[in-house]
Amino acid sequence: MKARVTVTLKSGVLDPQGQAIAGSLKSLGFANVGLVRQGKTFDLTLDETDPERARAAVADMCEKLLANTVIENYAIEITA
Amino acid sequence: MKARVTVTLKSGVLDPQGQAIAGSLKSLGFANVGLVRQGKTFDLTLDETDPERARAAVADMCEKLLANTVIENYAIEITA
């Protein structure tokens, strides 16, 4: 079983990396760029056959390691 | 208009960060974790109304800045 976790900053949390990227894009001539927010993805392979158990395990992984839940949100996609 | 860019390593490219995360997850007791591959996401707001023009601009941004196309792939999702 495969899972993709997407971790993004909660709204309202300052994103200096995103701001730097937006500035670089503008200096490269992309004038129509507004806000840029950077996040992370984790593609996991799991030795699990039950999608619900896989989702629960991945959520636990997010809570314990993959996301800083004080400032980040996470979204989980499970694929067979 | 909004766009999400997901940048992931090409298959075959070594991912030491992913390996370190897999090791940490195992040491936290998640024995059923196999491969872990880490990537990046960029959520962009664009001052653009035409989805095709937005997609072309974002692809150009990826080629020039957001992705290292030698070792990375990128996927673009455009949302209104």
CSV table of C-alpha atoms in Angstrom, one decimal:
chain,number,residue,atom,x,y,z
A,1,MET,CA,0.0,0.0,0.0
A,2,LYS,CA,1.2,3.5,-0.8
A,3,ALA,CA,0.4,6.8,1.0
A,4,ARG,CA,1.2,10.4,0.2
A,5,VAL,CA,1.3,12.9,3.1
A,6,THR,CA,1.2,16.6,2.3
A,7,VAL,CA,2.3,18.9,5.1
A,8,THR,CA,1.5,22.6,4.8
A,9,LEU,CA,1.9,25.5,7.1
A,10,LYS,CA,-1.3,26.6,8.9
A,11,SER,CA,-2.7,29.9,7.6
A,12,GLY,CA,-1.4,32.8,9.5
A,13,VAL,CA,2.0,31.2,10.1
A,14,LEU,CA,4.7,33.2,8.6
A,15,ASP,CA,6.5,31.5,5.7
A,16,PRO,CA,9.9,33.2,5.1
A,17,GLN,CA,10.9,30.5,2.5
A,18,GLY,CA,7.7,31.2,0.6
A,19,GLN,CA,8.4,34.9,0.6
A,20,ALA,CA,11.9,34.4,-0.6
A,21,ILE,CA,10.7,32.2,-3.4
A,22,ALA,CA,8.0,34.8,-4.4
A,23,GLY,CA,10.7,37.5,-4.5
A,24,SER,CA,13.0,35.3,-6.7
A,25,LEU,CA,10.2,34.5,-9.1
A,26,LYS,CA,9.4,38.2,-9.4
A,27,SER,CA,13.0,39.0,-10.1
A,28,LEU,CA,13.0,36.3,-12.8
A,29,GLY,CA,10.2,38.3,-14.4
A,30,PHE,CA,7.1,36.4,-13.2
A,31,ALA,CA,5.2,39.6,-12.3
A,32,ASN,CA,1.8,37.9,-11.8
A,33,VAL,CA,2.9,35.9,-8.8
A,34,GLY,CA,1.3,36.7,-5.5
A,35,LEU,CA,1.6,34.6,-2.4
A,36,VAL,CA,3.9,31.5,-2.3
A,37,ARG,CA,3.6,28.9,0.5
A,38,GLN,CA,6.1,26.0,0.6
A,39,GLY,CA,5.2,22.6,2.1
A,40,LYS,CA,6.5,19.0,2.1
A,41,THR,CA,5.3,15.7,0.7
A,42,PHE,CA,6.2,12.2,1.9
A,43,ASP,CA,5.5,9.2,-0.3
A,44,LEU,CA,5.4,6.2,1.9
A,45,THR,CA,5.2,2.5,1.1
A,46,LEU,CA,3.5,0.5,3.8
A,47,ASP,CA,3.4,-3.3,4.4
A,48,GLU,CA,-0.4,-3.0,5.1
A,49,THR,CA,-3.4,-4.3,3.1
A,50,ASP,CA,-6.3,-2.5,5.0
A,51,PRO,CA,-6.7,1.1,3.9
A,52,GLU,CA,-8.2,2.2,7.2
A,53,ARG,CA,-5.4,0.7,9.2
A,54,ALA,CA,-2.9,2.3,6.8
A,55,ARG,CA,-4.6,5.7,7.2
A,56,ALA,CA,-4.6,5.4,11.0
A,57,ALA,CA,-0.9,4.4,11.1
A,58,VAL,CA,0.1,7.3,8.7
A,59,ALA,CA,-1.9,9.8,10.9
A,60,ASP,CA,0.0,8.5,13.9
A,61,MET,CA,3.3,9.0,12.0
A,62,CYS,CA,2.3,12.5,11.2
A,63,GLU,CA,1.4,13.3,14.8
A,64,LYS,CA,4.7,11.8,16.0
A,65,LEU,CA,7.2,12.8,13.3
A,66,LEU,CA,6.2,14.0,9.9
A,67,ALA,CA,4.3,17.2,10.9
A,68,ASN,CA,4.7,19.8,13.6
A,69,THR,CA,1.0,20.0,14.4
A,70,VAL,CA,1.5,23.3,16.3
A,71,ILE,CA,2.1,25.1,13.0
A,72,GLU,CA,1.4,22.6,10.3
A,73,ASN,CA,-1.6,20.8,8.8
A,74,TYR,CA,-1.3,17.4,7.1
A,75,ALA,CA,-3.4,15.6,4.5
A,76,ILE,CA,-3.2,11.9,3.8
A,77,GLU,CA,-3.9,10.1,0.5
A,78,ILE,CA,-4.0,6.3,0.5
A,79,THR,CA,-3.5,4.5,-2.8
A,80,ALA,CA,-3.5,0.7,-3.3
B,1,MET,CA,-6.1,31.7,-9.7
B,2,LYS,CA,-4.2,29.2,-7.5
B,3,ALA,CA,-1.7,26.5,-8.4
B,4,ARG,CA,-0.1,23.7,-6.5
B,5,VAL,CA,3.2,22.4,-7.6
B,6,THR,CA,4.5,19.1,-6.3
B,7,VAL,CA,8.2,18.4,-6.8
B,8,THR,CA,9.4,14.9,-6.2
B,9,LEU,CA,12.7,13.2,-6.8
B,10,LYS,CA,13.0,11.1,-10.0
B,11,SER,CA,13.0,7.4,-9.4
B,12,GLY,CA,16.5,6.0,-9.0
B,13,VAL,CA,17.8,9.2,-7.4
B,14,LEU,CA,19.1,8.6,-3.9
B,15,ASP,CA,17.0,10.2,-1.1
B,16,PRO,CA,19.0,10.3,2.1
B,17,GLN,CA,16.4,12.4,3.8
B,18,GLY,CA,13.7,9.9,3.0
B,19,GLN,CA,16.0,7.1,4.3
B,20,ALA,CA,16.6,9.0,7.6
B,21,ILE,CA,12.8,9.5,8.0
B,22,ALA,CA,12.1,5.8,7.4
B,23,GLY,CA,14.7,4.9,10.0
B,24,SER,CA,13.2,7.3,12.5
B,25,LEU,CA,9.7,6.0,11.9
B,26,LYS,CA,10.9,2.4,12.5
B,27,SER,CA,12.6,3.4,15.7
B,28,LEU,CA,9.3,5.0,16.8
B,29,GLY,CA,7.8,1.6,16.3
B,30,PHE,CA,6.2,1.8,12.9
B,31,ALA,CA,7.6,-1.5,11.7
B,32,ASN,CA,5.4,-1.7,8.5
B,33,VAL,CA,7.1,1.3,6.9
B,34,GLY,CA,9.0,0.6,3.7
B,35,LEU,CA,10.4,3.2,1.4
B,36,VAL,CA,10.0,6.9,2.3
B,37,ARG,CA,10.6,9.6,-0.4
B,38,GLN,CA,10.4,13.3,0.6
B,39,GLY,CA,9.3,16.1,-1.9
B,40,LYS,CA,8.2,19.7,-1.8
B,41,THR,CA,4.9,21.5,-2.6
B,42,PHE,CA,4.5,25.1,-3.6
B,43,ASP,CA,1.1,26.8,-3.3
B,44,LEU,CA,1.0,29.8,-5.6
B,45,THR,CA,-1.5,32.5,-6.1
B,46,LEU,CA,-1.4,34.0,-9.6
B,47,ASP,CA,-2.9,37.2,-10.9
B,48,GLU,CA,-4.1,35.3,-14.0
B,49,THR,CA,-7.6,34.3,-15.2
B,50,ASP,CA,-6.8,31.9,-18.1
B,51,PRO,CA,-6.0,28.4,-16.7
B,52,GLU,CA,-3.8,27.5,-19.7
B,53,ARG,CA,-1.7,30.6,-19.5
B,54,ALA,CA,-1.4,30.0,-15.7
B,55,ARG,CA,-0.3,26.4,-16.3
B,56,ALA,CA,2.3,27.6,-18.9
B,57,ALA,CA,3.6,30.3,-16.5
B,58,VAL,CA,3.9,27.8,-13.6
B,59,ALA,CA,5.7,25.3,-15.8
B,60,ASP,CA,8.2,28.0,-16.7
B,61,MET,CA,8.6,28.8,-13.0
B,62,CYS,CA,9.3,25.1,-12.3
B,63,GLU,CA,11.9,24.9,-15.1
B,64,LYS,CA,13.6,28.1,-13.9
B,65,LEU,CA,13.4,27.9,-10.2
B,66,LEU,CA,11.1,25.6,-8.3
B,67,ALA,CA,12.5,22.3,-9.6
B,68,ASN,CA,15.9,20.9,-10.4
B,69,THR,CA,14.8,19.1,-13.5
B,70,VAL,CA,18.0,17.1,-13.7
B,71,ILE,CA,16.9,15.0,-10.6
B,72,GLU,CA,13.3,16.2,-9.9
B,73,ASN,CA,9.9,15.8,-11.5
B,74,TYR,CA,7.1,18.4,-11.0
B,75,ALA,CA,3.4,18.2,-11.2
B,76,ILE,CA,1.1,21.2,-11.6
B,77,GLU,CA,-2.5,21.5,-10.4
B,78,ILE,CA,-4.4,24.6,-11.3
B,79,THR,CA,-7.5,25.6,-9.2
B,80,ALA,CA,-9.7,28.6,-9.9
